[in-house]
Structures are given as C-alpha cells and as structure tokens.
Amino acid sequence: MGRWGRALDATMREHGEAIFAHARALAGDDESATALVEDALVDTFSRGHVPESPAAGSRAMMQTMRRAAVRATAPPVPPPPPDGRTDASSLAREALTALPRHERALVVLRYGEGLAVEAIAEETGLKERDVREGLSRAVALLLSAYPGIGVTVEDALEGGMLETASVEEAW
Amino acid sequence: MSAALERAVAADADAGRSLAHARQDEVQARARSAAARKRRRRAALLGGGAGAGLVAVALALGAAGAGSADPDDAAASPSPSPSVSSTPLAQGVGTIFAEELIASAKPRVRGLPVKGQAAVLCPAGLAPGTTTACTAVTVGESPLLVEDSTISSTDRFVADGHARVNAAILYSIAGSRPLAVSDVLSPGVVVSDPDAEGDGWFGGDRATSLWDGYITRIVVMPEEAWGGSLEPTAYLSSILSLDATAPDPGEPRDPVWAVANGGAGAEGTVVTSWVEVDSLSADPDATLLLEVSSPVRVDLPGLTADDVAASFTERSRDDADREGATRALMCDVDDAWRREVDELGWTVRSGCAAGWVDGTYIGANVNSEWITDGGAGWDVRNASGADLLMNSLTVMVERDAASLEPSESDTLGDGYGVAFATNAWTGPTTRSGAIATYGYPRGFAWEPMSAWWTELTDAQLAEIGDRGAVTAQMAMPFLGDDTRMLVLELPLPLEEDAGG
C-alpha cells in the first residue's frame, strides 16, 4: 500500500476518535458524519503529497471536513421526538439539530471551536460576508427554536479567536 | 457566548466518539480502497500524460499536414437530425444508452450557451481515429460528465525551439444512473479559439476551432464503446502529450506552441475530447459521442534536461561535494537501448559521462516515520521550484563506494532499485546510470516540492555497512534530442539528523 496507506492507518489509529467526533458535530447525524470522514480520508490520502505525520494527516482531514460541511446543501435529518427534558442543554441540542447543514457547521466552528468570523472564512475558504450571513441566519433559527439559548448576532459576529492553530487539540 | 450551545456541540462530539468505535474499521477499509483507486488513476494520468502518445489520426479532410475541413464531406455523410424527447433523463431507470440520449437531443448552435450535455451525432461505423463532420447537439438537461479540476493538469516545457505539452484530464459521471461509456476519452484536440468559426486549419491533434458552420463539428472518432457501463462518480480520463516546434514566419499559428509558451496566446484554449455512448441496437443509425472541453490551465513552464545540462562540466570519482552544484551523468542512448527499455521497463546504462550541473534540483531527507519493521526511508523531493520533465527516480546501492574494482549491477530487493557489489564507477570519469521509463519513455512532469518515498530494509542497510553509499538517480529526457539522457544524482543521507 506504500507510504500513504501507512499514513492513513496511523492517522486514524491516533486521531480516529477525534476525527469522528468533529465530523459528528459538524454533520449532526451518524450517516452524514460517516460520509464526511470517508470522503475526507479519500481526499487527503489520494493526493500526491502525503501528510508528514499523523497530526498533519488529522489537520488536513479536519480542514477538508470543515470545507465540505459548510458547503453541504442537504436538509437536516429530522430530529427525534422531544424526550420531554426541558433543561437548557437538551433544548439547545434540539435547536442545533434543526439547523440546516451549512448553518449548523458554521455554528459548530463558531461555538464548538470558538473561531471568529475571519478565522472561519480562512479555514473553510468561504467569503467573510457569506460566513456573517450564515451565522446571522443560524442565530435567528436557534433563537426561534429556543429563545433562551443565550446567543446573539453581535456575539456570533464579533466574538471568537482569530487563530486556528490550536483548534485541533480541542478534539 | 452560550454555555448551553457549547454543551450541545460537545454532546454531538461525544456521539461521534461512539460512532468511531462502531464504524472506524469499515470506513477506513473503504477509504483505503477508494484512495488506492484514485492514486492509481492519478499515477496513470501523470505518467500516461507524457508517454501514451497519440492515436495516429488519419486526416480525412484535405491534404497531408495541415488539412482543411471540406463542407462537402459533411454533406455527403449527413448525421441524423436530432429529435425532441418529452421524457427527462432523471425519470428513467437503469443504464443510460445512446437511444435514450438521442431521443432527448436538441441542436447545439455555435455561440449559444449549452444547456445539458454537449454531444455530437456522427455517421455510424467509422473507425477510431477517423476525422469526420458531425452534427452538434445537446442531450439531457444537465451535464453527464463533470471535470475533476483538482486532478486534471497541464504541464509545459520549452527548450531551444522545441516544446512539449502534456495534459491529463479527468471527468466523472454525474447524475444517479450508470452510463454506457468506456473509461477512456479520446486523446483530445487542443483548440485555441473554441467558439470561433472554423478557419479550415486542422492539424489532427490541434486546431483553431472545431466548428464548421453553426451546427457542424469536426470530430476525431474515439475508441468504440466497450459494451460495459460506468457507475455514477466513476472516472473517465484523457491523456495527451504533444510536441511543437517554433513556427516559421508565415506558418499557421500552432495552438500547442502557444500553450507551451503561455501568456495571452494560451488564453481561452481548451482540450476537446469525446467518448462513444453504446447503443442498445446492434446496428444503430448513428453514433452518439459525448463531447467535453477542458480549459487549459497554464502554469509556469517546467525544466527539461536541455535546461539543466547547459552547465554540464566533467566530474571525476575523487571530486568533493560542490556547493550549489548537482552531480549528473550524461548517457548516450540508441534504438537498441529503447528496445531494451520497452521490453524490461528499465536498464542500467554503463559508461555515462560523470559531471556537475549548476543549481539544486532535488533534495532528500531521512523519513522513517512510517517504517515500523526496521530499515530506513527517505523523502526525495523536487527542490527546483519548477516542474521537472523526468523519466524515473531510482535508488542505487553501492556496497563499497571506494573500491576501484568494477562490478555488475543487480536488481535491488523487489526490483525498485539497483545494487552494485562495489560501485557504479566504470572509469575515472564514467559511471552507470539507472534509467527506467515506467512505460513512458517521453517522460512526465514532477511537481515542485512533491516527494517520492523510498526505503531500504534492515538487511539491505547491513550490506551497505560503513563502506557503502545510497544514491537517488533521476533520469531526464531532452526535447528534440532522443540520443541522450541526463541523470541527476543525489547521495541519500544515512543518518537521521542529516538533512538534504
């Protein structure tokens, strides 16, 4: 299988859990997350350049997944029936589950990874204007689903980190 | 900031960790297979882009050399007129054959936008390579073939009045239904002004425009359909390698020469290819070809042996390292060598003149990160800053580098390298060079900073000991001179901390 095959195996052996965790957060359901991981694996390890280390492989996959997730056009998977729980975390998760894929991925990058608009744009290859519009729509949808979720458009657009370097460690 | 939202995201991430335990193995296995297929295809494209050559095109239109399309020929062999279908392709089921597409065909007119898949309807029964006039149509309501521009590539090389353009183009099947086509597009025609009225100049593999009037296209017939089909997302590829020489004053503008030299002259140029769609009928009235045109993406020109060898000076076996210079070999090759290479895929050419060339073209560093069972590995990379037109990269082991006793070469391990019991020197200023072609004697482009990985086992390292040496040898062809090959040499560091 050669060097790329060893690199693929080592990357998944060392970072597989974190990669699936990130994919599941970005995509919102098991099937989409699985497809996201598989596509990113093929994309990352079929190129001429093979990542230099498992960490580099993981970083390349994470970015590929983010770029794919913010470009997903499929509607969200219908959420399961409410489980009757009314705590803030459960309500927030229901609201997140109802977001379209594009908006969901932006919210995960903004609130799961704490990235600022500029960093999200750089990481995903989107224009800053599109990131702002997507986050604004996402906040409106989250607030309509759960008014007490505690997000504002101002915070979504103005907060967050400008650097992406330390993000992978969080997963 | 919303703590509830952060917890919601974290909960989904936890679900992903559980998902990893359930699905990681199956996902990894599928991805490995898919990546291997993609890499194989890419390798074939990169290599084949240089070496496959072109199907000999029989010029049916006009005189030898620059033929001119004769409208009477088109009139004499009219293609069927397209009819209109009321059944969208998307509503069909099963494999798409030519009849279904022909039923959906609409006229395609020069200068108007294409809605659907560009195609041509040609007279039935023409041999592959025949040039003919066909009716331009569109079929379906959206493209059936979509280019993968992340893999398609164009490389160009110019040296001393000679030029070479290699193009590797990859398309995939769009939509949700299998398509009755083979996975090989025709080699393609380089077209400099694709939307213009044709000027009658057609060079077999290059043209100003393929339009002959408003609804007729000049087409080079591709290979016949193979009787199979391709599933959605499967790939079709087209490869071509074209040479050109500087045109004399008054000669027609050569699109290949223009592409090789880049700049404004290459803008708007496309490579147009075709693939036949199989028919359900054993005796169809017409042949339907899908037509694709890929924009030529001109990057910086690459380096050939002509460029690198310009500063070649003699080297003797006692020479010390030279700052800013690269070890090289100049090897004479002939038809007998070419026959040997055709048969074996690689040879060791003895008696090559050893020399130095100015500049750094390749670099190497130890990279044993992926080796878990002993031995050593190296990344050998293109450090020239440009594409290098190359034939092969081979690892050479010399078990006694200082010995004055010559020795024959032997295959190393499973055949990816060459070993000498003593060393490769055949005289005070001559050495042996390993030259492989990987089946593509015309060479292919090695991208800047891309690396090849090579490794030796523990046993092979033990044979080298402290008297041996390991050298990477990279063979490069000349443009316009097939009697010589240049081989660049780079000693590979044997210590982990030795950089390259």
XYZ file of C-alpha atoms in Angstrom:
671
model
C 0.000 0.000 0.000
C 3.004 2.273 0.380
C 3.633 5.303 2.477
C 0.221 6.877 2.009
C -1.500 3.727 3.281
C 0.658 3.668 6.398
C -0.048 7.357 6.886
C -3.791 6.776 6.591
C -3.719 3.950 9.110
C -1.532 5.860 11.557
C -3.687 8.954 11.332
C -6.846 7.009 12.084
C -5.176 4.944 14.790
C -4.036 8.051 16.645
C -6.765 10.537 15.788
C -9.740 8.482 14.579
C -11.876 9.238 17.614
C -11.263 12.966 17.413
C -11.916 12.974 13.668
C -15.238 11.174 14.085
C -16.124 13.476 16.987
C -15.523 16.550 14.856
C -17.388 15.062 11.894
C -20.394 14.168 14.042
C -20.540 17.686 15.473
C -20.263 19.258 12.027
C -22.774 16.974 10.336
C -25.321 16.346 13.081
C -26.137 12.713 12.341
C -24.278 9.425 12.114
C -24.736 8.786 8.388
C -23.618 12.229 7.292
C -20.701 12.143 9.712
C -19.557 8.772 8.393
C -19.705 10.032 4.820
C -17.809 13.167 5.819
C -14.983 11.140 7.361
C -14.802 8.714 4.449
C -14.708 11.447 1.815
C -12.064 13.356 3.751
C -9.910 10.240 4.089
C -10.045 9.566 0.366
C -9.387 13.208 -0.479
C -6.486 13.595 1.942
C -4.667 10.381 1.179
C -5.208 10.140 -2.571
C -3.237 13.311 -3.255
C 0.358 13.272 -4.406
C 1.540 14.866 -1.182
C 1.239 12.587 1.824
C 0.913 14.282 5.233
C 4.194 14.211 7.118
C 2.790 12.820 10.368
C -0.443 11.548 11.901
C -1.018 15.007 13.364
C -0.605 16.574 9.942
C -2.953 13.967 8.489
C -5.524 14.773 11.124
C -5.216 18.519 10.492
C -5.632 18.031 6.753
C -8.703 15.863 7.290
C -10.256 18.314 9.738
C -9.923 21.131 7.248
C -11.294 19.023 4.414
C -14.307 18.092 6.552
C -14.931 21.720 7.532
C -14.765 22.838 3.940
C -17.186 20.102 2.913
C -19.544 20.640 5.842
C -20.067 24.346 5.203
C -20.863 23.551 1.596
C -23.388 20.818 2.358
C -26.804 21.542 0.954
C -28.800 18.624 2.339
C -31.598 19.471 4.737
C -31.104 18.475 8.365
C -32.058 14.984 9.421
C -35.485 15.165 11.099
C -34.864 15.386 14.833
C -36.066 12.617 17.117
C -39.229 13.341 19.070
C -38.617 15.531 22.119
C -37.647 13.394 25.072
C -39.533 15.572 27.492
C -36.408 17.014 29.031
C -36.544 20.755 29.444
C -33.030 21.509 30.659
C -31.067 24.099 28.723
C -28.603 21.639 27.213
C -31.344 19.391 25.844
C -33.261 22.317 24.395
C -30.090 23.746 22.877
C -29.280 20.390 21.296
C -32.764 20.157 19.789
C -32.365 23.649 18.371
C -28.956 22.752 16.938
C -30.321 19.558 15.386
C -32.966 21.532 13.492
C -30.417 23.755 11.722
C -29.672 23.218 8.018
C -26.250 21.655 7.399
C -24.493 24.828 6.260
C -25.670 26.878 9.232
C -25.008 24.049 11.644
C -21.399 23.703 10.522
C -20.846 27.427 10.965
C -22.285 27.300 14.480
C -20.034 24.381 15.388
C -16.983 26.265 14.140
C -18.063 29.421 15.966
C -19.221 27.914 19.287
C -17.679 24.449 19.298
C -14.229 25.650 18.285
C -14.561 29.272 19.302
C -13.418 30.640 15.942
C -14.078 34.216 14.856
C -15.721 35.008 11.534
C -12.380 35.789 9.900
C -10.861 32.502 11.066
C -13.888 30.530 9.878
C -13.629 32.168 6.465
C -9.944 31.340 6.217
C -10.422 27.784 7.414
C -13.320 26.992 5.102
C -12.490 29.090 2.063
C -15.797 30.946 2.326
C -16.044 34.705 1.951
C -16.378 36.581 5.258
C -19.648 38.058 4.031
C -21.085 34.569 3.498
C -19.920 33.477 6.947
C -21.593 36.523 8.541
C -24.832 35.913 6.657
C -24.842 32.232 7.533
C -24.151 32.837 11.205
C -26.846 35.531 11.340
C -29.378 33.110 9.874
C -28.212 30.379 12.262
C -28.652 32.608 15.314
C -32.144 33.607 14.186
C -33.096 29.948 13.724
C -31.606 28.929 17.080
C -33.468 31.720 18.872
C -36.733 30.821 17.172
C -36.332 27.204 18.308
C -35.142 28.010 21.829
C -35.340 31.672 22.830
C -33.340 31.011 25.969
C -30.320 29.586 24.171
C -28.238 32.612 25.044
C -26.738 33.610 21.702
C -26.864 36.965 19.946
C -25.988 38.017 16.433
C -23.492 40.501 17.842
C -21.652 37.841 19.810
C -21.696 35.429 16.874
C -20.198 38.001 14.524
C -17.822 39.808 16.853
C -16.520 37.102 19.207
C -14.160 34.193 18.829
C -10.488 33.554 18.163
C -8.658 34.683 15.062
C -6.143 31.797 15.145
C -6.910 28.217 14.134
C -3.620 26.630 15.132
C -4.666 25.236 18.484
C -8.107 24.163 17.474
C -7.335 20.530 16.647
C -6.137 19.899 20.166
C -9.652 20.549 21.453
C -10.942 17.437 19.731
C -21.240 33.094 24.429
C -23.713 30.300 25.196
C -22.762 27.555 27.595
C -25.847 25.556 26.608
C -24.876 25.668 22.967
C -21.299 24.662 23.706
C -22.576 21.696 25.708
C -24.885 20.756 22.824
C -21.949 20.716 20.407
C -19.867 18.733 22.894
C -22.653 16.171 23.233
C -22.653 15.629 19.483
C -18.883 15.240 19.559
C -19.270 12.554 22.215
C -21.744 10.783 19.950
C -19.027 10.915 17.291
C -16.543 9.146 19.562
C -19.015 6.313 19.996
C -19.521 6.319 16.248
C -15.783 5.888 15.764
C -15.827 2.638 17.734
C -18.688 1.303 15.654
C -17.626 2.359 12.170
C -13.976 3.335 12.009
C -12.735 -0.007 10.678
C -15.248 -0.232 7.842
C -14.810 3.433 6.890
C -11.039 3.057 6.905
C -11.179 -0.037 4.698
C -13.477 1.590 2.157
C -11.411 4.773 2.119
C -8.185 2.839 1.557
C -9.682 1.102 -1.459
C -11.062 4.319 -2.878
C -7.814 6.223 -2.274
C -5.817 3.430 -3.875
C -8.025 3.551 -6.965
C -7.711 7.308 -7.155
C -3.950 7.221 -6.721
C -3.589 4.528 -9.367
C -5.617 6.576 -11.780
C -3.671 9.700 -10.950
C -0.371 7.892 -11.408
C -1.574 6.595 -14.733
C -2.582 10.088 -15.728
C 0.675 11.653 -14.677
C 2.743 9.020 -16.370
C 0.463 8.484 -19.284
C 0.181 12.187 -19.883
C 3.698 12.086 -21.101
C 4.065 8.706 -22.532
C 0.951 7.337 -24.059
C 1.348 9.286 -27.236
C -1.454 9.896 -29.548
C -3.582 7.659 -31.587
C -2.472 8.195 -35.128
C -5.084 10.372 -36.670
C -5.941 9.709 -40.251
C -6.623 13.054 -41.820
C -9.708 12.502 -43.861
C -10.134 16.184 -44.511
C -7.814 17.712 -47.039
C -4.164 17.217 -47.828
C -1.481 15.761 -45.606
C -0.130 18.061 -42.928
C -2.492 20.872 -42.088
C -5.734 19.547 -43.503
C -8.792 21.630 -44.179
C -12.312 20.530 -43.470
C -14.375 20.138 -46.592
C -18.042 21.001 -46.076
C -18.934 18.673 -48.942
C -17.687 15.731 -46.916
C -20.084 16.627 -44.167
C -22.881 16.974 -46.668
C -22.015 13.645 -48.217
C -22.296 11.803 -44.917
C -25.066 13.598 -43.093
C -25.623 12.820 -39.473
C -29.131 12.102 -38.278
C -31.141 15.111 -37.223
C -31.852 15.270 -33.524
C -35.383 14.769 -32.375
C -37.032 16.013 -29.237
C -37.961 13.856 -26.279
C -40.577 14.523 -23.639
C -39.025 12.151 -21.073
C -36.413 13.734 -18.782
C -33.379 11.529 -18.173
C -33.755 11.865 -14.434
C -37.063 9.964 -14.579
C -35.532 6.963 -16.299
C -34.091 3.913 -14.591
C -31.128 1.673 -15.273
C -28.202 2.290 -17.572
C -28.359 5.202 -19.980
C -27.775 4.076 -23.582
C -27.397 6.128 -26.728
C -31.010 5.732 -27.833
C -32.318 7.430 -24.700
C -29.917 10.321 -25.077
C -30.582 10.715 -28.790
C -34.285 10.925 -28.014
C -33.551 13.904 -25.785
C -31.177 15.621 -28.234
C -31.549 19.255 -29.204
C -29.487 21.184 -31.753
C -26.344 22.847 -30.391
C -25.524 26.108 -32.144
C -22.149 27.857 -32.210
C -22.170 30.917 -29.992
C -25.182 29.918 -27.891
C -24.876 28.593 -24.334
C -25.020 24.829 -23.848
C -27.881 23.550 -21.695
C -27.391 19.881 -20.934
C -24.509 17.707 -22.071
C -22.620 18.686 -25.235
C -22.588 15.845 -27.746
C -22.296 15.082 -31.452
C -24.182 12.723 -33.711
C -21.857 11.100 -36.217
C -22.281 8.641 -39.084
C -22.249 5.044 -37.811
C -19.436 2.631 -38.450
C -16.430 4.992 -38.660
C -13.101 3.641 -37.449
C -11.409 5.129 -34.373
C -9.098 7.969 -35.365
C -11.159 8.967 -38.392
C -11.761 12.680 -38.689
C -15.293 13.491 -39.723
C -18.013 16.130 -39.606
C -20.816 15.529 -37.096
C -23.981 17.288 -36.000
C -23.636 19.277 -32.782
C -26.325 18.528 -30.206
C -27.025 18.703 -26.518
C -28.521 15.736 -24.692
C -30.293 15.603 -21.354
C -30.915 18.624 -19.193
C -27.633 18.796 -17.291
C -24.034 17.682 -17.864
C -23.488 13.921 -17.739
C -19.716 14.330 -17.429
C -18.138 16.707 -14.899
C -14.450 17.576 -14.855
C -12.419 16.963 -11.683
C -10.207 20.030 -11.975
C -8.315 19.082 -8.808
C -6.700 16.214 -10.710
C -6.652 17.445 -14.298
C -3.356 19.064 -15.124
C -1.371 20.633 -17.940
C 2.413 20.723 -17.961
C 4.512 22.614 -20.465
C 8.170 22.572 -21.401
C 10.074 24.717 -23.889
C 13.722 24.399 -24.845
C 15.735 25.547 -27.832
C 12.878 25.868 -30.295
C 11.173 22.676 -29.155
C 8.139 22.408 -26.902
C 6.080 19.742 -25.228
C 2.638 19.993 -23.662
C 1.287 17.167 -21.527
C -2.348 17.229 -20.498
C -4.116 14.833 -18.175
C -7.854 15.361 -17.914
C -10.279 13.598 -15.617
C -14.062 13.589 -15.776
C -16.590 11.759 -13.644
C -20.089 10.502 -14.311
C -22.693 12.907 -12.924
C -26.256 12.054 -12.021
C -27.593 8.906 -10.421
C -27.642 6.383 -13.268
C -24.926 4.268 -14.913
C -23.824 5.441 -18.352
C -22.904 3.076 -21.206
C -19.455 4.511 -21.941
C -15.888 3.301 -21.521
C -13.485 4.932 -19.100
C -11.231 6.299 -21.841
C -11.929 9.602 -23.529
C -10.242 10.227 -26.867
C -6.750 11.789 -26.513
C -8.234 15.138 -27.430
C -7.618 18.085 -29.696
C -6.011 21.328 -28.492
C -8.310 24.117 -29.690
C -7.153 27.723 -29.409
C -10.403 29.570 -30.179
C -13.170 27.087 -29.400
C -16.177 29.346 -30.012
C -14.953 30.879 -33.254
C -15.998 29.951 -36.765
C -13.523 27.370 -38.018
C -10.773 28.681 -40.291
C -10.301 25.373 -42.047
C -6.969 24.605 -40.374
C -6.919 21.262 -38.589
C -3.728 19.546 -37.540
C -5.170 16.242 -36.334
C -4.432 16.945 -32.686
C -4.647 20.744 -32.787
C -6.977 23.276 -34.390
C -8.120 26.870 -34.194
C -11.781 25.851 -33.890
C -13.732 22.642 -34.408
C -16.822 24.422 -35.714
C -17.633 24.025 -39.390
C -20.527 26.429 -39.752
C -23.079 26.825 -36.979
C -24.217 23.279 -36.208
C -21.438 21.044 -37.527
C -18.377 19.949 -35.575
C -15.134 18.411 -36.775
C -14.589 15.299 -34.668
C -11.846 12.700 -34.264
C -13.645 9.405 -33.644
C -12.774 7.854 -30.256
C -12.368 4.181 -29.457
C -15.548 2.189 -29.935
C -17.792 1.594 -26.933
C -16.629 -1.400 -24.945
C -20.014 -2.903 -24.122
C -19.864 -2.018 -20.435
C -21.005 0.945 -18.395
C -19.696 3.253 -15.707
C -21.434 3.875 -12.409
C -22.122 7.414 -11.128
C -18.932 9.124 -9.850
C -16.721 6.719 -11.866
C -13.899 8.408 -13.747
C -13.060 8.806 -17.427
C -9.667 10.095 -18.419
C -7.990 11.645 -21.404
C -4.254 11.934 -21.769
C -2.140 13.519 -24.431
C 1.425 14.539 -24.983
C 2.067 16.884 -27.873
C 5.273 18.296 -29.312
C 5.686 21.506 -31.254
C 8.489 23.448 -32.827
C 8.781 27.190 -33.192
C 6.695 28.097 -36.258
C 8.442 29.710 -39.173
C 7.222 33.122 -40.336
C 4.041 32.695 -42.327
C 3.187 29.315 -40.860
C -0.221 28.892 -39.224
C -0.344 29.683 -35.519
C 0.265 26.437 -33.616
C -2.009 26.179 -30.531
C 0.382 23.705 -28.885
C 3.346 26.044 -29.304
C 1.168 28.875 -27.930
C 0.195 26.845 -24.851
C 3.795 25.781 -24.265
C 4.881 29.404 -24.288
C 1.998 30.560 -22.047
C 0.874 34.161 -21.813
C -2.005 35.713 -23.699
C -1.525 33.325 -26.601
C -2.767 30.441 -24.483
C -5.853 32.155 -23.066
C -9.141 30.511 -23.941
C -7.504 27.338 -25.234
C -9.304 24.078 -24.454
C -8.686 20.384 -24.925
C -11.731 18.766 -26.524
C -12.295 15.028 -26.197
C -15.066 12.577 -26.992
C -16.395 9.254 -25.749
C -18.883 6.995 -27.537
C -22.138 6.073 -25.845
C -23.048 2.462 -26.508
C -26.282 1.640 -28.280
C -28.843 -0.979 -27.390
C -29.211 -1.658 -31.078
C -26.607 -3.832 -32.773
C -26.936 -1.772 -35.942
C -27.583 1.838 -34.900
C -28.308 4.561 -37.444
C -25.792 6.934 -35.868
C -23.007 7.079 -33.327
C -23.529 9.359 -30.341
C -20.403 10.876 -28.790
C -20.408 12.924 -25.627
C -18.107 15.932 -26.008
C -16.118 17.589 -23.241
C -13.875 20.638 -23.411
C -11.426 21.271 -20.601
C -9.843 24.724 -20.258
C -6.051 24.587 -20.456
C -4.703 25.834 -17.134
C -1.260 27.150 -17.910
C 1.188 27.122 -15.034
C 4.853 28.047 -15.030
C 6.965 26.181 -17.592
C 8.974 23.238 -16.359
C 12.635 22.337 -16.744
C 13.959 19.713 -19.136
C 17.360 18.110 -19.484
C 18.117 20.784 -22.099
C 17.907 23.474 -19.403
C 19.707 21.572 -16.673
C 22.540 20.179 -18.810
C 23.561 23.562 -20.219
C 26.164 23.940 -17.439
C 27.414 20.320 -17.530
C 31.132 20.012 -16.660
C 33.248 16.903 -16.121
C 33.372 15.167 -12.732
C 35.908 12.592 -11.557
C 35.392 9.948 -8.874
C 37.618 11.850 -6.434
C 35.703 15.142 -6.655
C 34.460 16.545 -3.365
C 30.964 17.960 -2.950
C 30.397 21.274 -4.702
C 28.268 23.961 -3.129
C 25.343 24.883 -5.350
C 26.018 22.140 -7.883
C 24.372 18.779 -8.552
C 26.031 15.531 -9.566
C 24.932 14.363 -13.007
C 25.513 11.752 -15.690
C 25.201 12.212 -19.434
C 24.165 8.931 -21.009
C 24.056 8.126 -24.721
C 21.015 6.131 -25.728
C 20.095 4.499 -29.013
C 17.433 2.395 -30.632
C 18.804 -0.809 -29.081
C 18.514 0.800 -25.655
C 14.970 1.891 -26.419
C 14.018 -1.655 -27.413
C 15.547 -2.958 -24.184
C 13.651 -0.411 -22.138
C 10.444 -1.176 -23.995
C 10.867 -4.817 -23.038
C 12.176 -4.538 -19.489
C 10.909 -1.134 -18.366
C 14.339 -0.113 -17.070
C 18.034 -0.525 -17.748
C 21.402 0.320 -16.258
C 23.348 2.364 -18.791
C 27.076 1.985 -18.190
C 29.819 4.374 -19.265
C 27.832 7.567 -18.801
C 29.968 10.712 -18.543
C 30.026 11.923 -14.948
C 29.642 15.634 -14.434
C 28.357 18.552 -12.442
C 25.462 20.847 -13.307
C 24.904 24.201 -11.673
C 21.954 24.506 -9.312
C 19.975 22.355 -6.898
C 17.201 20.308 -8.436
C 16.492 17.502 -5.984
C 16.725 17.215 -2.222
C 16.301 14.413 0.264
C 15.842 13.813 3.949
C 15.504 10.757 6.132
C 11.861 9.973 6.826
C 11.384 6.711 8.631
C 8.202 7.743 10.372
C 6.095 5.120 8.620
C 8.611 2.327 8.976
C 7.673 0.022 11.799
C 9.646 -3.079 10.878
C 13.228 -1.812 10.663
C 15.164 -0.239 7.812
C 15.299 3.348 6.648
C 13.213 5.606 4.454
C 13.807 8.837 2.568
C 11.728 11.551 1.020
C 13.311 12.595 -2.263
C 11.733 15.825 -3.409
C 11.776 18.120 -6.395
C 13.651 21.134 -4.995
C 13.996 23.007 -8.288
C 10.987 25.278 -7.828
C 9.550 24.130 -11.168
C 8.129 21.050 -12.835
C 10.902 18.686 -13.878
C 10.428 16.577 -17.009
C 11.604 13.196 -15.757
C 11.632 9.548 -16.718
C 12.358 7.846 -13.456
C 13.639 8.073 -9.927
C 15.674 5.065 -8.844
C 17.548 4.209 -5.670
C 21.080 2.878 -6.258
C 23.034 0.984 -3.603
C 26.838 0.811 -3.836
C 28.158 -1.610 -1.210
C 31.796 -0.482 -1.461
C 31.867 3.107 -2.672
C 35.667 3.495 -2.600
C 36.593 0.261 -4.375
C 38.391 0.504 -7.715
C 37.020 -2.883 -8.761
C 34.111 -2.516 -11.172
C 31.069 -4.735 -10.659
C 27.904 -5.656 -12.465
C 24.598 -4.285 -11.320
C 21.897 -6.376 -9.787
C 18.259 -5.742 -9.027
C 17.668 -4.484 -5.539
C 15.052 -6.241 -3.483
C 11.736 -6.445 -5.313
C 13.048 -4.509 -8.287
C 12.599 -0.864 -7.440
C 16.321 -0.174 -7.315
C 19.781 -1.230 -8.416
C 22.664 -2.615 -6.362
C 26.397 -2.922 -7.081
C 28.708 -5.277 -5.181
C 31.291 -2.475 -5.311
C 30.125 0.722 -7.005
C 28.769 2.286 -10.189
C 32.041 3.819 -11.386
C 33.165 2.321 -14.711
C 36.187 4.607 -15.160
C 37.795 7.693 -13.640
C 35.050 9.928 -15.092
C 32.345 7.479 -16.097
C 29.561 5.876 -14.099
C 26.478 3.759 -14.601
C 23.055 5.319 -14.547
C 19.783 3.546 -13.813
C 17.083 4.654 -16.203
C 13.542 3.377 -16.012
C 10.636 4.655 -18.033
C 7.700 3.206 -16.145
C 6.364 2.571 -19.651
C 6.510 6.254 -20.581
C 9.778 6.985 -22.428
C 8.727 10.546 -23.250
C 8.807 11.423 -19.559
C 6.308 13.156 -17.287
C 6.224 16.169 -15.008
C 7.421 16.021 -11.411
C 5.720 18.801 -9.495
C 7.721 21.250 -7.349
C 8.169 20.120 -3.728
C 6.364 16.845 -4.311
C 8.260 13.946 -2.830
C 8.854 10.297 -3.675
C 9.384 7.967 -0.789
C 11.856 5.133 -0.931
C 13.033 2.694 1.697
C 15.646 0.041 2.389
C 15.231 -2.906 4.686
C 17.456 -3.659 7.658
C 19.186 -6.408 5.663
C 19.918 -4.053 2.777
C 21.288 -1.443 5.148
C 23.507 -4.049 6.771
C 25.027 -4.868 3.363
C 25.913 -1.227 2.881
C 27.673 -1.011 6.221
C 30.093 1.839 6.643
C 31.761 1.418 3.214
C 28.676 1.775 1.069
C 26.510 4.561 -0.230
C 22.925 5.060 -1.295
C 22.166 7.395 -4.195
C 18.957 8.583 -5.795
C 19.211 8.793 -9.588
C 16.694 10.799 -11.560
C 16.615 10.405 -15.335
C 15.512 13.303 -17.533
C 14.847 13.327 -21.300
C 15.866 16.082 -23.718
C 13.383 17.790 -26.008
C 14.308 17.405 -29.650
C 17.254 15.081 -28.896
C 16.489 11.433 -28.275
C 20.144 10.319 -28.403
C 20.976 11.428 -24.841
C 19.556 11.235 -21.333
C 20.583 13.266 -18.311
C 20.690 11.531 -14.926
C 20.871 13.661 -11.771
C 22.450 12.019 -8.729
C 21.833 12.757 -5.071
C 23.609 10.879 -2.239
C 20.989 9.924 0.369
C 21.903 10.640 3.997
C 22.269 7.562 6.147
C 21.938 9.359 9.485
C 18.642 10.505 10.944
C 19.897 14.034 11.554
C 21.395 14.518 8.083
C 19.147 16.887 6.167
C 19.019 17.315 2.421
